[in-house]
Short mmCIF file of C-alpha atoms in Angstrom, two decimals:
data_model
loop_
_atom_site.label_atom_id
_atom_site.label_comp_id
_atom_site.label_asym_id
_atom_site.label_seq_id
_atom_site.Cartn_x
_atom_site.Cartn_y
_atom_site.Cartn_z
CA MET A 63 -0.05 0.03 0.01
CA ASN A 64 2.95 2.41 0.74
CA ALA A 65 3.75 1.97 -2.95
CA PHE A 66 0.60 3.92 -3.60
CA VAL A 67 1.91 7.21 -1.57
CA PRO A 68 4.28 8.82 -3.99
CA PHE A 69 2.09 7.70 -7.16
CA ALA A 70 -0.57 10.00 -5.08
CA ALA A 71 1.42 12.81 -4.34
CA ILE A 72 3.01 12.74 -8.25
CA ALA A 73 -0.86 12.49 -9.49
CA ALA A 74 -2.03 15.17 -6.75
CA SER A 75 0.44 17.55 -7.76
CA ALA A 76 -0.38 17.05 -11.52
CA LEU A 77 -3.69 17.69 -11.28
CA PHE A 78 -3.20 20.74 -8.93
CA ILE A 79 -1.14 22.06 -11.64
CA LEU A 80 -3.72 21.38 -14.07
CA SER A 81 -6.49 22.70 -11.90
CA LEU A 82 -4.71 26.38 -11.73
CA MET A 83 -4.26 26.32 -15.87
CA TRP A 84 -7.91 25.26 -16.36
CA MET A 85 -9.38 27.69 -13.94
CA SER A 86 -7.46 30.37 -15.88
CA HIS A 87 -10.17 30.40 -18.35
CA PRO A 88 -13.87 30.57 -17.88
CA THR A 89 -14.56 27.91 -20.72
CA THR A 90 -12.63 25.47 -18.66
CA ALA A 91 -13.00 26.62 -15.28
CA ARG A 92 -15.59 23.84 -14.39
CA ARG A 93 -12.70 21.22 -15.60
CA GLY A 94 -10.38 23.01 -13.52
CA VAL A 95 -12.54 22.89 -10.19
CA ARG A 96 -13.10 19.03 -10.79
CA ALA A 97 -9.32 18.57 -11.34
CA GLY A 98 -8.38 20.27 -7.95
CA GLU A 99 -11.42 18.18 -6.24
CA ALA A 100 -9.79 14.85 -7.71
CA GLY A 101 -6.36 15.87 -6.74
CA MET A 102 -7.31 16.84 -3.06
CA VAL A 103 -9.15 13.62 -2.69
CA ILE A 104 -6.18 11.69 -3.86
CA ALA A 105 -3.98 13.68 -1.80
CA ILE A 106 -6.11 12.61 1.26
CA ILE A 107 -6.46 9.01 0.47
CA GLY A 108 -2.13 9.00 0.16
CA ALA A 109 -2.22 10.43 3.72
CA LEU A 110 -4.54 8.12 4.98
CA VAL A 111 -2.59 5.07 3.95
CA SER A 112 0.82 6.56 4.78
CA HIS A 113 2.69 4.22 7.10
CA GLU A 114 3.03 7.13 9.53
CA VAL A 115 -0.55 7.13 10.48
CA VAL A 116 -0.49 4.92 13.72
CA SER A 117 -4.27 5.43 14.96
CA TYR A 118 -7.52 6.26 12.56
CA ASP A 119 -9.54 7.42 16.09
CA LEU A 120 -8.73 11.02 15.97
CA ILE A 121 -8.30 11.46 12.49
CA ILE A 122 -12.13 10.19 11.87
CA ILE A 123 -13.15 12.54 14.63
CA ALA A 124 -11.64 15.58 12.78
CA MET A 125 -12.99 14.48 9.60
CA VAL A 126 -16.41 13.98 10.81
CA ALA A 127 -16.13 17.54 12.74
CA GLY A 128 -14.85 19.01 9.81
CA ALA A 129 -17.49 17.61 7.40
CA ALA A 130 -20.14 18.82 9.72
CA ALA A 131 -18.80 22.42 9.59
CA GLY A 132 -18.12 22.39 5.90
CA ILE A 133 -21.10 20.94 4.30
CA PRO A 134 -23.73 23.12 5.66
CA MET A 135 -21.49 26.57 4.70
CA ALA A 136 -20.98 24.87 1.33
CA LEU A 137 -24.61 24.19 0.59
CA LEU A 138 -26.29 27.07 2.76
CA MET A 139 -23.90 30.08 1.94
CA PRO A 140 -25.53 32.11 -0.72
CA MET A 141 -23.12 33.41 -3.42
CA THR A 142 -23.01 36.74 -2.12
CA ALA A 143 -21.21 35.46 1.14
CA ILE A 144 -18.39 33.41 -0.81
CA PRO A 145 -15.85 36.22 0.04
CA GLN A 146 -16.34 35.94 3.97
CA ARG A 147 -16.73 32.09 3.47
CA THR A 148 -13.03 32.09 1.55
CA ALA A 149 -11.69 34.39 4.34
CA ILE A 150 -13.21 32.16 7.26
CA SER A 151 -11.46 28.95 5.51
CA HIS A 152 -8.31 30.93 5.17
CA ALA A 153 -8.61 31.51 8.95
CA PHE A 154 -9.45 27.59 9.70
CA GLY A 155 -6.41 26.62 7.25
CA ALA A 156 -4.06 28.65 8.51
CA LEU A 157 -4.90 28.14 12.09
CA ALA A 158 -4.49 24.15 11.50
CA VAL A 159 -1.02 24.76 10.00
CA GLY A 160 0.09 27.13 13.04
CA LEU A 161 -1.14 24.25 15.36
CA ILE A 162 0.58 21.44 13.85
CA GLY A 163 3.82 23.78 13.55
CA ALA A 164 3.67 24.28 17.55
CA ALA A 165 2.95 20.67 17.85
CA GLU A 166 6.38 19.85 15.85
CA TYR A 167 8.05 22.63 17.71
CA TYR A 168 7.47 20.80 20.84
CA LYS A 169 8.69 17.94 19.54
CA HIS A 170 11.89 19.42 18.60
CA ALA A 171 12.41 21.47 21.33
CA HIS A 172 15.52 20.01 22.28
CA ALA A 173 19.05 21.41 22.29
CA GLU A 174 20.02 18.96 19.15
CA TYR A 175 17.61 20.47 16.91
CA ALA A 176 19.13 24.18 17.90
CA GLY A 177 20.10 26.12 14.53
CA GLY A 178 18.56 23.43 12.32
CA PHE A 179 16.60 23.49 8.86
CA VAL A 180 13.32 22.29 10.49
CA LEU A 181 13.00 24.59 13.30
CA TRP A 182 13.70 27.77 10.84
CA ALA A 183 10.63 26.57 8.62
CA LEU A 184 8.56 25.86 11.89
CA MET A 185 9.08 29.58 12.94
CA PHE A 186 8.59 30.70 9.46
CA GLU A 187 5.23 28.60 8.82
CA MET A 188 3.89 29.50 12.29
CA LEU A 189 4.66 32.94 11.76
CA LEU A 190 2.70 33.14 8.41
CA GLY A 191 -0.26 30.56 9.66
CA PHE A 192 -0.79 32.70 13.00
CA LEU A 193 -1.09 35.91 11.67
CA THR A 194 -3.11 34.83 8.66
CA CYS A 195 -5.40 33.18 10.98
CA THR A 196 -6.40 36.39 12.70
CA ALA A 197 -6.04 38.40 9.64
CA SER A 198 -8.56 36.45 7.92
CA VAL A 199 -10.80 36.57 10.82
CA VAL A 200 -10.51 40.45 10.67
CA ALA A 201 -11.34 40.36 6.75
CA PHE A 202 -14.17 37.83 7.67
CA GLY A 203 -15.57 40.72 10.04
CA LYS A 204 -15.12 43.55 7.71
CA LEU A 205 -16.96 41.80 4.57
CA GLN A 206 -19.46 40.34 6.97
CA GLU A 207 -19.90 44.03 8.25
CA ILE A 208 -19.99 43.05 11.90
CA MET A 209 -16.95 45.22 12.00
CA PRO A 210 -16.02 48.64 10.37
CA THR A 211 -15.53 48.29 7.13
CA LYS A 212 -13.66 51.52 6.78
CA ALA A 213 -9.88 51.70 7.71
CA ILE A 214 -9.09 51.55 11.34
CA VAL A 215 -6.11 53.61 11.99
CA PHE A 216 -4.44 55.63 14.93
CA PRO A 217 -1.41 57.42 15.41
CA GLY A 218 2.03 56.04 15.16
CA GLN A 219 0.27 52.49 13.84
CA ARG A 220 3.03 51.79 11.06
CA ILE A 221 5.61 52.67 13.75
CA VAL A 222 3.83 49.89 16.06
CA ASN A 223 3.15 47.37 13.63
CA GLY A 224 6.82 47.69 12.77
CA LEU A 225 8.20 47.26 15.86
CA ILE A 226 5.76 43.87 16.59
CA ALA A 227 6.86 42.45 13.08
CA LEU A 228 10.34 42.75 14.07
CA ALA A 229 9.78 41.22 17.74
CA THR A 230 7.66 38.37 16.04
CA VAL A 231 10.65 37.81 13.73
CA ALA A 232 13.39 38.13 16.39
CA LEU A 233 11.46 35.73 18.71
CA GLY A 234 11.15 33.32 15.86
CA ALA A 235 15.06 33.30 15.09
CA SER A 236 15.90 33.18 19.03
CA LEU A 237 13.56 30.11 19.38
CA ALA A 238 14.97 28.73 16.12
CA LEU A 239 18.39 28.65 17.57
CA ASP A 240 17.85 28.07 20.87
CA PRO A 241 14.34 26.13 21.02
CA THR A 242 14.95 24.84 24.82
CA GLN A 243 13.38 28.45 25.55
CA THR A 244 9.92 27.23 25.69
CA ALA A 245 8.95 29.89 27.72
CA LEU A 246 9.03 32.46 24.75
CA PHE A 247 6.95 30.22 22.42
CA PRO A 248 3.61 31.46 23.91
CA VAL A 249 4.96 35.01 23.11
CA PHE A 250 5.88 34.43 19.79
CA VAL A 251 2.48 32.83 18.91
CA ALA A 252 0.61 35.65 20.48
CA LEU A 253 2.81 38.62 18.72
CA ALA A 254 1.90 36.54 15.57
CA LEU A 255 -1.75 36.69 16.15
CA LEU A 256 -1.69 40.38 17.14
CA PHE A 257 0.38 41.13 14.12
CA GLY A 258 -2.47 39.78 11.90
CA VAL A 259 -5.13 41.65 13.33
CA LEU A 260 -2.75 45.04 12.94
CA LEU A 261 -2.05 43.86 9.29
CA VAL A 262 -5.29 44.21 8.27
CA ILE A 263 -7.60 46.81 10.17
CA PRO A 264 -6.27 50.04 8.84
CA ILE A 265 -7.34 48.14 5.02
CA GLY A 266 -10.45 49.61 3.79
CA GLY A 267 -13.25 47.73 2.54
CA ALA A 268 -12.54 48.53 -1.24
CA ASP A 269 -9.06 46.52 -0.91
CA MET A 270 -10.76 43.56 0.35
CA PRO A 271 -10.54 41.93 -2.80
CA THR A 272 -6.55 42.11 -2.79
CA VAL A 273 -6.39 41.31 1.02
CA ILE A 274 -8.32 37.85 0.09
CA ALA A 275 -5.73 36.73 -2.69
CA LEU A 276 -2.87 37.90 -0.20
CA LEU A 277 -4.04 35.86 2.56
CA ASN A 278 -4.44 32.97 0.13
CA SER A 279 -1.10 33.35 -0.86
CA TYR A 280 0.24 33.67 2.92
CA ALA A 281 -1.81 30.46 4.06
CA GLY A 282 -0.04 28.82 0.65
CA LEU A 283 3.22 29.71 1.81
CA ALA A 284 2.86 28.47 5.24
CA ALA A 285 1.51 25.04 4.21
CA SER A 286 4.87 24.65 1.89
CA ALA A 287 6.99 25.82 4.63
CA MET A 288 5.16 23.08 6.92
CA GLY A 289 5.89 20.71 3.71
CA PHE A 290 9.54 21.58 4.26
CA ALA A 291 9.58 20.77 8.16
CA LEU A 292 7.47 17.49 7.94
CA GLY A 293 9.61 16.15 4.74
CA ASN A 294 6.09 16.06 2.61
CA LYS A 295 7.14 16.68 -0.94
CA LEU A 296 2.99 17.13 -1.86
CA LEU A 297 2.46 19.72 0.44
CA ILE A 298 5.51 21.76 -0.66
CA VAL A 299 3.99 21.64 -4.18
CA ALA A 300 0.41 22.35 -3.14
CA GLY A 301 1.54 25.09 -0.99
CA ALA A 302 3.74 26.73 -3.53
CA LEU A 303 0.99 26.60 -5.71
CA ASP A 304 -1.15 28.02 -3.73
CA GLY A 305 1.25 31.05 -2.51
CA ALA A 306 2.42 31.74 -5.96
CA SER A 307 -1.02 31.98 -7.41
CA GLY A 308 -2.39 33.97 -4.55
CA PHE A 309 0.56 36.28 -4.53
CA ILE A 310 0.19 37.09 -8.65
CA LEU A 311 -3.34 37.45 -8.30
CA ALA A 312 -3.09 39.86 -5.67
CA LEU A 313 -0.15 41.69 -7.72
CA ILE A 314 -2.87 41.90 -10.81
CA MET A 315 -5.80 43.43 -8.21
CA CYS A 316 -3.33 45.94 -7.28
CA LYS A 317 -2.53 46.54 -10.80
CA ALA A 318 -6.06 46.93 -11.90
CA MET A 319 -6.47 49.59 -8.90
CA ASN A 320 -3.41 51.34 -10.32
CA ARG A 321 -1.71 51.26 -6.91
CA SER A 322 1.44 49.69 -5.60
CA PHE A 323 1.18 46.53 -3.22
CA ALA A 324 2.81 48.72 -0.35
CA ASN A 325 0.22 51.15 -1.10
CA VAL A 326 -2.85 48.62 -0.37
CA MET A 327 -1.14 47.18 2.92
CA PHE A 328 -0.04 50.36 4.34
CA GLY A 329 -2.15 53.09 3.02
CA GLY A 330 -5.41 53.14 5.20
CA PHE A 331 -7.28 52.81 1.99
CA GLY A 332 -11.11 52.84 2.10
CA ALA A 333 -11.45 55.70 4.63
CA SER A 334 -14.41 58.25 4.14
CA VAL A 335 -13.00 61.43 2.93
CA ALA A 336 -14.95 64.78 2.06
CA SER A 337 -16.14 64.85 -1.54
CA ALA A 338 -14.23 67.96 -3.15
CA ALA A 339 -17.07 68.81 -4.99
CA GLY A 340 -18.79 70.31 -2.00
CA GLY A 341 -21.99 69.37 -0.09
CA LYS A 342 -24.72 67.31 -1.40
CA ASP A 343 -27.57 69.45 -0.31
CA ASP A 344 -27.25 71.62 -3.49
CA ARG A 345 -26.89 69.06 -6.00
CA VAL A 346 -29.82 67.66 -7.86
CA VAL A 347 -30.89 63.85 -8.10
CA ARG A 348 -32.75 62.57 -10.79
CA SER A 349 -34.86 59.84 -10.39
CA ALA A 350 -36.94 57.57 -13.02
CA SER A 351 -39.41 54.83 -12.72
CA ALA A 352 -38.97 51.13 -14.35
CA GLU A 353 -41.23 52.04 -16.96
CA GLU A 354 -39.17 55.06 -18.19
CA ALA A 355 -36.02 52.90 -18.10
CA ALA A 356 -37.57 50.37 -20.01
CA LEU A 357 -38.80 52.81 -22.51
CA GLN A 358 -35.13 54.33 -23.06
CA LEU A 359 -33.47 51.19 -22.98
CA GLU A 360 -35.94 49.68 -25.57
CA ASN A 361 -35.50 52.42 -28.24
CA ALA A 362 -31.17 52.23 -27.58
CA ALA A 363 -29.21 51.13 -30.09
CA SER A 364 -26.25 49.99 -27.63
CA VAL A 365 -26.41 49.38 -24.18
CA VAL A 366 -23.73 48.39 -21.76
CA ILE A 367 -24.87 46.79 -18.36
CA ILE A 368 -22.38 47.32 -15.42
CA PRO A 369 -22.82 44.78 -12.64
CA GLY A 370 -21.50 45.41 -8.83
CA TYR A 371 -21.68 44.29 -5.43
CA GLY A 372 -25.33 45.29 -4.91
CA MET A 373 -26.52 42.79 -7.84
CA ALA A 374 -24.81 39.89 -5.79
CA VAL A 375 -26.58 41.07 -2.31
CA ALA A 376 -29.95 41.39 -4.15
CA GLN A 377 -29.14 37.84 -6.08
CA ALA A 378 -30.39 39.69 -9.34
CA GLN A 379 -27.97 37.90 -11.59
CA HIS A 380 -31.02 35.83 -13.21
CA LYS A 381 -33.08 38.72 -13.58
CA VAL A 382 -30.27 40.35 -15.43
CA SER A 383 -30.12 37.41 -17.80
CA GLU A 384 -33.74 37.79 -18.41
CA LEU A 385 -33.10 41.42 -19.38
CA TYR A 386 -30.02 40.79 -21.73
CA GLN A 387 -32.43 38.40 -23.19
CA ALA A 388 -35.32 40.65 -23.89
CA LEU A 389 -32.98 43.31 -25.32
CA THR A 390 -31.22 41.56 -27.31
CA LYS A 391 -34.38 39.80 -29.08
CA LYS A 392 -35.41 43.57 -29.84
CA GLY A 393 -32.05 44.24 -31.71
CA VAL A 394 -30.37 45.99 -28.98
CA ASP A 395 -26.38 45.33 -28.70
CA VAL A 396 -26.03 44.33 -24.96
CA LYS A 397 -22.66 44.33 -23.44
CA PHE A 398 -21.49 43.62 -19.59
CA ALA A 399 -18.97 45.67 -18.41
CA ILE A 400 -16.47 43.89 -16.09
CA HIS A 401 -14.13 45.65 -13.58
CA PRO A 402 -11.44 43.52 -12.18
CA VAL A 403 -12.21 44.12 -8.59
CA ALA A 404 -16.19 44.28 -8.85
CA GLY A 405 -17.85 42.89 -6.23
CA ARG A 406 -15.66 41.68 -2.80
CA MET A 407 -13.37 38.74 -4.58
CA PRO A 408 -11.79 38.30 -7.63
CA GLY A 409 -14.11 37.23 -10.47
CA HIS A 410 -17.28 37.82 -8.50
CA MET A 411 -19.29 39.30 -11.14
CA ASN A 412 -17.90 36.48 -13.92
CA VAL A 413 -19.04 33.94 -11.60
CA LEU A 414 -22.33 35.27 -10.83
CA LEU A 415 -23.32 36.08 -14.40
CA ALA A 416 -21.81 32.73 -15.50
CA GLU A 417 -24.21 30.94 -12.84
CA ALA A 418 -27.02 32.77 -14.78
CA ASN A 419 -25.76 31.58 -18.13
CA VAL A 420 -24.94 35.21 -19.61
CA PRO A 421 -22.95 34.35 -22.67
CA TYR A 422 -18.92 34.75 -21.90
CA GLU A 423 -18.18 36.74 -25.17
CA GLN A 424 -20.73 39.53 -23.83
CA LEU A 425 -18.38 40.13 -21.00
CA VAL A 426 -16.26 42.81 -21.73
CA GLU A 427 -13.16 44.13 -19.45
CA LEU A 428 -12.45 47.32 -18.47
CA ASP A 429 -9.87 48.41 -21.01
CA ASP A 430 -11.93 47.28 -23.93
CA ILE A 431 -15.40 48.60 -22.93
CA ASN A 432 -14.05 52.32 -22.09
CA PRO A 433 -13.17 53.78 -25.62
CA GLU A 434 -16.85 52.16 -26.48
CA LEU A 435 -18.66 54.24 -23.74
CA PRO A 436 -18.65 57.60 -25.19
CA GLN A 437 -20.99 55.82 -28.29
CA THR A 438 -23.18 54.09 -25.98
CA ASP A 439 -26.44 54.76 -25.84
CA VAL A 440 -27.69 53.81 -22.35
CA ALA A 441 -25.10 52.41 -19.60
CA LEU A 442 -27.20 50.65 -16.73
CA ILE A 443 -25.30 50.46 -13.44
CA ILE A 444 -26.49 47.49 -11.46
CA GLY A 445 -25.10 48.21 -8.02
CA ALA A 446 -21.78 49.34 -8.68
CA ASN A 447 -20.15 52.29 -6.79
CA ASP A 448 -16.46 52.40 -6.31
CA THR A 449 -15.46 50.63 -9.84
CA ILE A 450 -17.39 53.45 -11.64
CA ASN A 451 -16.82 56.60 -9.37
CA PRO A 452 -15.33 59.42 -11.81
CA SER A 453 -13.29 60.96 -8.79
CA ALA A 454 -10.69 58.02 -9.43
CA ARG A 455 -10.41 59.97 -12.44
CA ASP A 456 -11.36 63.57 -11.90
CA ASP A 457 -10.09 64.13 -8.23
CA PRO A 458 -6.82 63.88 -7.52
CA ASN A 459 -7.35 64.33 -3.77
CA SER A 460 -9.83 61.22 -3.59
CA ALA A 461 -8.72 58.18 -2.03
CA ILE A 462 -9.10 56.53 -4.77
CA ALA A 463 -7.55 58.74 -7.03
CA GLY A 464 -5.88 57.10 -9.97
CA MET A 465 -7.94 53.54 -9.66
CA PRO A 466 -9.10 52.62 -13.14
CA ILE A 467 -12.69 52.71 -13.31
CA ILE A 468 -15.53 51.89 -15.95
CA GLU A 469 -16.15 55.22 -17.54
CA ALA A 470 -20.16 55.22 -17.24
CA ASP A 471 -20.46 58.85 -16.86
CA ARG A 472 -19.27 59.21 -20.50
CA ALA A 473 -21.94 57.17 -22.21
CA ARG A 474 -25.13 59.30 -23.16
CA SER A 475 -27.87 58.17 -20.86
CA VAL A 476 -27.15 56.55 -17.39
CA PHE A 477 -29.23 54.80 -15.25
CA VAL A 478 -28.15 53.81 -11.74
CA ILE A 479 -29.94 50.87 -9.57
CA LYS A 480 -29.30 51.55 -5.95
CA ARG A 481 -31.17 51.11 -3.07
CA SER A 482 -30.36 54.67 -1.47
CA MET A 483 -27.65 57.74 -1.94
CA ASN A 484 -25.29 55.85 0.78
CA ALA A 485 -21.58 55.62 -0.35
CA GLY A 486 -20.08 52.41 -1.45
CA PHE A 487 -17.57 50.00 0.44
CA ALA A 488 -15.09 52.70 0.05
CA GLY A 489 -16.99 54.99 2.13
CA ILE A 490 -16.56 57.60 -0.83
CA ASP A 491 -19.14 59.92 -2.12
CA ASN A 492 -19.83 59.33 -6.13
CA PRO A 493 -20.54 62.52 -8.31
CA ILE A 494 -22.15 60.55 -10.94
CA TYR A 495 -25.32 60.21 -9.19
CA TYR A 496 -25.64 64.17 -9.56
CA ASN A 497 -24.61 64.22 -13.28
CA ALA A 498 -27.71 65.56 -15.77
CA ASN A 499 -27.16 62.36 -17.93
CA THR A 500 -28.08 60.15 -15.04
CA GLN A 501 -31.22 59.15 -13.46
CA MET A 502 -31.60 57.11 -10.52
CA LEU A 503 -33.76 53.75 -9.96
CA PHE A 504 -34.14 53.19 -6.37
CA GLY A 505 -35.11 49.90 -4.93
CA ASP A 506 -33.87 46.48 -4.80
CA ALA A 507 -31.91 45.45 -7.89
CA LYS A 508 -33.57 42.23 -8.44
CA GLU A 509 -37.16 43.55 -8.00
CA MET A 510 -36.15 46.71 -10.51
CA VAL A 511 -34.61 44.78 -12.93
CA GLY A 512 -37.15 42.39 -12.98
CA ALA A 513 -39.69 45.11 -13.48
CA ILE A 514 -37.94 46.44 -16.46
CA ALA A 515 -37.56 43.14 -18.05
CA LYS A 516 -41.25 42.72 -17.59
CA GLU A 517 -41.82 46.06 -19.35
CA LEU A 518 -39.81 44.97 -21.98
CA ALA A 519 -41.69 41.59 -22.44
CA GLY A 520 -45.02 43.31 -22.27
CA GLY A 521 -44.18 45.02 -25.55
CA GLY A 522 -44.00 48.93 -24.99
CA GLY A 523 -44.28 49.88 -28.70
CA GLY A 524 -40.36 51.18 -28.94
CA PHE A 525 -38.45 51.65 -32.48
CA HIS A 526 -35.09 51.90 -33.18
#
């Protein structure tokens, strides 16, 4: 049976690599998910039949407990909560890595192991594991809005964070060189957990997609380091794949926001700021009904639909698909403008629209859709806010200045479906709502889109 273990490691590693490759494109993404699942099943079987397993009692208890928690999360959690679920999953995984590292440390807390490679690997994986655990819990709290989504900052924060980071690294190095200092180990763990909290609280809600990708990278690197400490090649490969892909994704998200990686991590982005345009009271907001929107959409030659997190919250993607089909049947050219950081996790809008069977070829990226918007008859914004905020382009004092946006305000006519005039997740006012060519459709996105689609399906007598 032990001959199966190396075979399982090779097969699982190959499936993980294929999974990442296939998931890089929507047309092969389902195949990629299945390959990843198959690879994980093979990896688990390989671990269970290993000669190192001396008893299955605790393993079975742990597997039952994990399944009891994981299955309801998978079946009952709505798509809108996937970012939170991802964050809390990172927390669980990172905590597991940290606890395994702690158990291995106490096994190696003897003078003969001092300065050895295993201890250095253990200190590195525990540092990343424990800080990722608490950082992921904070990210979960911000995404779930059970704690403030805006950046939480205090005087001297960067200095405090730097000192705690240095102290944690110094303690880890000291324990690696002299593992018999077991009294210092709880302090090392506590500092790593504290640093995870301090790392994420100054990051605002608008940066949560990047934070999730980065935490994914940290968890992967921690797992890879644990593989080195345990001599497990499969953990090394899987963790390295996870760490590298997560970090690359985080860099892609930073590029999408036209911001440096350091600025995301230490800039306090997402804090509420006053609008340079002045107070809201002297600006006019124009509202419209579903009937008026339907009439204008029907008589348009081209429509660009811009989805955002509000569409996800309302679970309006299927109604959006119905609207797309109704407009297409009337000869309207309909495209979807997808911002890379729309929603609260990378690819959030793509996943929702694919679920509703919107053709992938109708989804257009930011750089390709912006040149078309000045010639677009109607831009229909469904729950998007920060990703269409012209302050990023026009206001150098804005907290999101320089972030690439979908330039919806340059369309000939703009409709915005929104519950209220409240600011978006970044806590920043959006001047597009007060433009002369903008009309607000206040209400639940699912109900409003459904009402527009119903009007279109009912006839309406429009012409092109």
